[in-house]
Coordinates of N, CA, C and O in Angstrom, one line a residue:
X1 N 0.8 -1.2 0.0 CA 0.0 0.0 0.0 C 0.9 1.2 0.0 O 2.0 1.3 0.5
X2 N 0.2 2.6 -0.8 CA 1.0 3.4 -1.0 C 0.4 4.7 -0.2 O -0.4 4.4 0.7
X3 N 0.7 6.0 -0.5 CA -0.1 6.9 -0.7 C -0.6 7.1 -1.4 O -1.4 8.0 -1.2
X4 N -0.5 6.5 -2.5 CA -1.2 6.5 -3.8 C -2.3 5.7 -4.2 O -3.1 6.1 -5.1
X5 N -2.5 4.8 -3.6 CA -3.2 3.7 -3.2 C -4.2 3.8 -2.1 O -5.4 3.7 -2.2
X6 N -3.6 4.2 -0.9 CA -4.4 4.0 0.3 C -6.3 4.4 0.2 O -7.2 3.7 0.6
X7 N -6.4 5.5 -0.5 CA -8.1 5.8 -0.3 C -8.8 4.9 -1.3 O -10.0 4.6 -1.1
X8 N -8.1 4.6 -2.2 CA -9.0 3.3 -2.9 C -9.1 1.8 -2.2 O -9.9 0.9 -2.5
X9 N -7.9 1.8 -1.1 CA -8.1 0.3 -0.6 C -9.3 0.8 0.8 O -9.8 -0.1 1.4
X10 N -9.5 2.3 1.1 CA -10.1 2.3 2.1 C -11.5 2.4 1.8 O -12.4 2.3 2.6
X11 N -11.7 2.6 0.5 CA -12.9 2.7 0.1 C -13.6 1.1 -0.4 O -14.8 0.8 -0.3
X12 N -12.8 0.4 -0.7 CA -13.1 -0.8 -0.9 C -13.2 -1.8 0.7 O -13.5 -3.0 0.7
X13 N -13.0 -1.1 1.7 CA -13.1 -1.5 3.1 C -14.4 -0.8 3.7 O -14.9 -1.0 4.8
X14 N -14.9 -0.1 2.8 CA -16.1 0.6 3.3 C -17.1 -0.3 2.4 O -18.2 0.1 2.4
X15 N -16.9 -1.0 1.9 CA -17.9 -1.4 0.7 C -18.1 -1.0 -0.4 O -19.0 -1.5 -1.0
X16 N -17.4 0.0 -1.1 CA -17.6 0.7 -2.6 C -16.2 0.7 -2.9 O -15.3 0.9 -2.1
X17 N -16.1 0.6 -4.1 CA -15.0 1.2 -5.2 C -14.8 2.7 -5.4 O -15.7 3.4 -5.9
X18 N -13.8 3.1 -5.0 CA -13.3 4.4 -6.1 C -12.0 4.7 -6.4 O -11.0 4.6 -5.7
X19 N -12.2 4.9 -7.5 CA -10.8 5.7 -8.4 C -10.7 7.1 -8.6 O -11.7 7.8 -8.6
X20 N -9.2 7.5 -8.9 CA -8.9 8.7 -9.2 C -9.3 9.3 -10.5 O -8.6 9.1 -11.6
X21 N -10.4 10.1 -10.5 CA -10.4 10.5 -12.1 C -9.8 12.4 -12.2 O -9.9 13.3 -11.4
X22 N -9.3 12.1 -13.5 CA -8.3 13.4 -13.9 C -9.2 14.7 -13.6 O -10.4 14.5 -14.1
X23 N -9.0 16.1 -13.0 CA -10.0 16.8 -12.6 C -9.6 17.5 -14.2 O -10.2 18.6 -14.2
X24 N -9.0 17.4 -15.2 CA -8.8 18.4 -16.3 C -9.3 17.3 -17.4 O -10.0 17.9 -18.2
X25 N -9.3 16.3 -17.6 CA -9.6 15.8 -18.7 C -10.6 14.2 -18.9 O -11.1 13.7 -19.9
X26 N -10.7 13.9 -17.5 CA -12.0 13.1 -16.9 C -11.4 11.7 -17.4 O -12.1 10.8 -17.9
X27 N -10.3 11.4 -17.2 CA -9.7 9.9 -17.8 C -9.8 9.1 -15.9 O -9.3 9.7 -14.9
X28 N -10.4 8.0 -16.0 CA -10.0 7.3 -14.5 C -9.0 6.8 -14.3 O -8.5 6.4 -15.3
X29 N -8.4 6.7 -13.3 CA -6.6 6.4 -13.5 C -6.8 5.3 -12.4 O -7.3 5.4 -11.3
X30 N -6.0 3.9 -13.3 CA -5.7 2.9 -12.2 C -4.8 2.2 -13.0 O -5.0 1.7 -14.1
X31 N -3.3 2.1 -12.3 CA -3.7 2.1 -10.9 C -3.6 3.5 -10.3 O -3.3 4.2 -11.2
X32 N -3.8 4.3 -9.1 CA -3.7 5.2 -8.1 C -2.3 6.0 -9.3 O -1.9 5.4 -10.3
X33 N -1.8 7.2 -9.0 CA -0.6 7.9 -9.6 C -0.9 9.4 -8.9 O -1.9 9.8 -8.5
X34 N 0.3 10.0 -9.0 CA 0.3 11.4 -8.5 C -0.4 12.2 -9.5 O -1.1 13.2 -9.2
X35 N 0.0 11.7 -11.4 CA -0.8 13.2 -12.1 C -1.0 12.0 -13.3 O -0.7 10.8 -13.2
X36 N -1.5 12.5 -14.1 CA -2.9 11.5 -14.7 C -1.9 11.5 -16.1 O -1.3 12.4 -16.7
X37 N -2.0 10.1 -16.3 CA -1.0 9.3 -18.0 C -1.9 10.3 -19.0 O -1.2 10.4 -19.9
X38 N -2.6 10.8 -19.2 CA -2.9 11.3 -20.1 C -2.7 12.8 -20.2 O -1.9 13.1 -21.0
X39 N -3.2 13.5 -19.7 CA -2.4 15.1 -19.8 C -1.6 15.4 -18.6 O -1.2 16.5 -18.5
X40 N -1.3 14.5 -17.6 CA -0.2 14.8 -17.0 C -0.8 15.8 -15.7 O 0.0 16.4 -14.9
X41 N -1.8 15.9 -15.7 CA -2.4 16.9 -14.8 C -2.0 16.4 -13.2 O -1.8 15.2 -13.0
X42 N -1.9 17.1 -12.4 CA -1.7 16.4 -11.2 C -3.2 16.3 -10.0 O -3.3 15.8 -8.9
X43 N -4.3 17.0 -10.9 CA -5.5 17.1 -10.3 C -6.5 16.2 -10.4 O -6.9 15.9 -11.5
X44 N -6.9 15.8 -9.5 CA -7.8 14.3 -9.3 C -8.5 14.0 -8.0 O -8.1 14.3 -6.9
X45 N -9.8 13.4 -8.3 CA -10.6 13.5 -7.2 C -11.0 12.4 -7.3 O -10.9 11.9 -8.4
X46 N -11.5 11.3 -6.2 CA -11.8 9.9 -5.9 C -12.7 9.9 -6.0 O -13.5 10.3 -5.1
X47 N -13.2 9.2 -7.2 CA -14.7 9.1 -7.4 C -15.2 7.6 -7.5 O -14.7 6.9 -8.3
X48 N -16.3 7.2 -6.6 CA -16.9 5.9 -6.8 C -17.3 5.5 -8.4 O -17.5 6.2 -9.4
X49 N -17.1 4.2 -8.1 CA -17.4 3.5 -9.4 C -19.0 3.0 -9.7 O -19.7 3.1 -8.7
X50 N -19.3 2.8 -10.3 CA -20.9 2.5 -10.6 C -21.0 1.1 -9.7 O -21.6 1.0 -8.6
X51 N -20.3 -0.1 -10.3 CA -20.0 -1.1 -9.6 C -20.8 -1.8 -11.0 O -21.3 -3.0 -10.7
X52 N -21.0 -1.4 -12.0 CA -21.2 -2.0 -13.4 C -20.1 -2.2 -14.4 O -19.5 -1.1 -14.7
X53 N -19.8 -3.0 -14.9 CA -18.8 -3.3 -16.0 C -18.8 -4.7 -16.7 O -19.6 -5.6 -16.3
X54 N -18.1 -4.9 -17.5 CA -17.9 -6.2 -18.5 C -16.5 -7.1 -18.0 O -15.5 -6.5 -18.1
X55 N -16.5 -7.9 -17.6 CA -15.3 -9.1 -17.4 C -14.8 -9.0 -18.7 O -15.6 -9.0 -19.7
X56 N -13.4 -9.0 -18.8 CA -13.2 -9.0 -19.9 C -12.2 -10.4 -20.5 O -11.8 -11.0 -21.5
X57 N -12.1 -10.6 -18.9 CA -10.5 -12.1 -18.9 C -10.5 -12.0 -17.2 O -10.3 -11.0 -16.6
X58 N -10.7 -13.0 -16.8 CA -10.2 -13.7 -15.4 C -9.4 -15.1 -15.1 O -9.8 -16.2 -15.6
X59 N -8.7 -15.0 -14.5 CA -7.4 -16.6 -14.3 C -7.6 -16.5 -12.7 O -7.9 -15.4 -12.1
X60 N -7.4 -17.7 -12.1 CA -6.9 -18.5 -10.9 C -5.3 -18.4 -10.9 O -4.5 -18.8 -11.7
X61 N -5.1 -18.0 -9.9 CA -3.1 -17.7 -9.6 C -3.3 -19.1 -8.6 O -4.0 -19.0 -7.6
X62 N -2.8 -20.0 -8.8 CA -2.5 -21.0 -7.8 C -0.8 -21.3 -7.3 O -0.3 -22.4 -7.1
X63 N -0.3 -20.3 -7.3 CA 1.3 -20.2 -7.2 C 1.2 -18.8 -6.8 O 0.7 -17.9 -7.4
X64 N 1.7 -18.8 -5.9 CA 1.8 -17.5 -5.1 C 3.2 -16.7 -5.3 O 4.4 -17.0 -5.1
X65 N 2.7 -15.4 -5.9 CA 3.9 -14.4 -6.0 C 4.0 -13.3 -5.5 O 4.9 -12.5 -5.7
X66 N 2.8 -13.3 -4.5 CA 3.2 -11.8 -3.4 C 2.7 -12.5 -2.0 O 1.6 -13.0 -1.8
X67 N 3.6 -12.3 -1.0 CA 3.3 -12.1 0.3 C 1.9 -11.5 0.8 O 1.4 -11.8 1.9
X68 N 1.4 -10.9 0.2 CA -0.2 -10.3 0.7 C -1.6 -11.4 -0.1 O -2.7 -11.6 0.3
X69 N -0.7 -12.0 -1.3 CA -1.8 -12.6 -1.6 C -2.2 -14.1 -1.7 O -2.4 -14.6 -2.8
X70 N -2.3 -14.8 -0.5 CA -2.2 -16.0 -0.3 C -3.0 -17.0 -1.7 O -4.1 -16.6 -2.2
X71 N -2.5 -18.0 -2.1 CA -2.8 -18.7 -2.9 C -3.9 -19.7 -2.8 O -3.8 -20.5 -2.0
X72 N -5.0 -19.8 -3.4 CA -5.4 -20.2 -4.8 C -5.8 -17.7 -4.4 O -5.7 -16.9 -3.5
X73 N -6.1 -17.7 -5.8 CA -6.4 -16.0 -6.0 C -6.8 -15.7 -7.4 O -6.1 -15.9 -8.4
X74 N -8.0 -15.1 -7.3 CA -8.7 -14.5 -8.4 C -8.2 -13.5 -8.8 O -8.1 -12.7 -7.8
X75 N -7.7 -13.0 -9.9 CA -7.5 -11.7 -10.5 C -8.5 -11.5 -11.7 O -8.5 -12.4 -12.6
X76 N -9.3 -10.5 -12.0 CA -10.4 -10.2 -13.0 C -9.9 -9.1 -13.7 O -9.2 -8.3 -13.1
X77 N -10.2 -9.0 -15.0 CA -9.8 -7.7 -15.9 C -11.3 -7.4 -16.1 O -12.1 -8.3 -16.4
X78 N -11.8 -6.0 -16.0 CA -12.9 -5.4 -16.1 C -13.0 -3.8 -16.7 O -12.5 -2.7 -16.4
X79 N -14.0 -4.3 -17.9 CA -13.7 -3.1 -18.5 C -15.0 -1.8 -18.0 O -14.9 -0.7 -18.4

């Protein structure tokens, strides 16, 4: 966990999602970052997510490659 990170994992501890979206050009940024890949802006506000989207690709990690994330583990790509 970062500072970059931290209020989206705390929002996800409250029950909802949110990300950082660009306050100049409205791009959502994830993962977390100081100024936004697209115009570089450093302005951004944490905004919840709908909690609607499309799976786009999900795998089972049954080999563990981080200390935080004990094995068997779902990772989802969601567009």
């Amino acid at each position: 966990m970062s500072i970059y990170d931290e209020p989206m994992w705390a929002s996800i501890r409250d029950g909802r999602w949110a990300l950082q979206r660009c306050d100049d050009c409205g791009e959502t940024r994830y993962p977390p970052a100081p100024c936004c890949p697209r115009c570089l802006s450093p302005a951004s506000t944490w905004t919840p997510l709908s909690g609607r989207g499309e799976i786009l690709s999900w795998v089972f990690f049954h080999r563990q490659y981080f200390e935080d994330y004990p094995r068997p583990y779902n990772v989802v790509a969601v567009k």
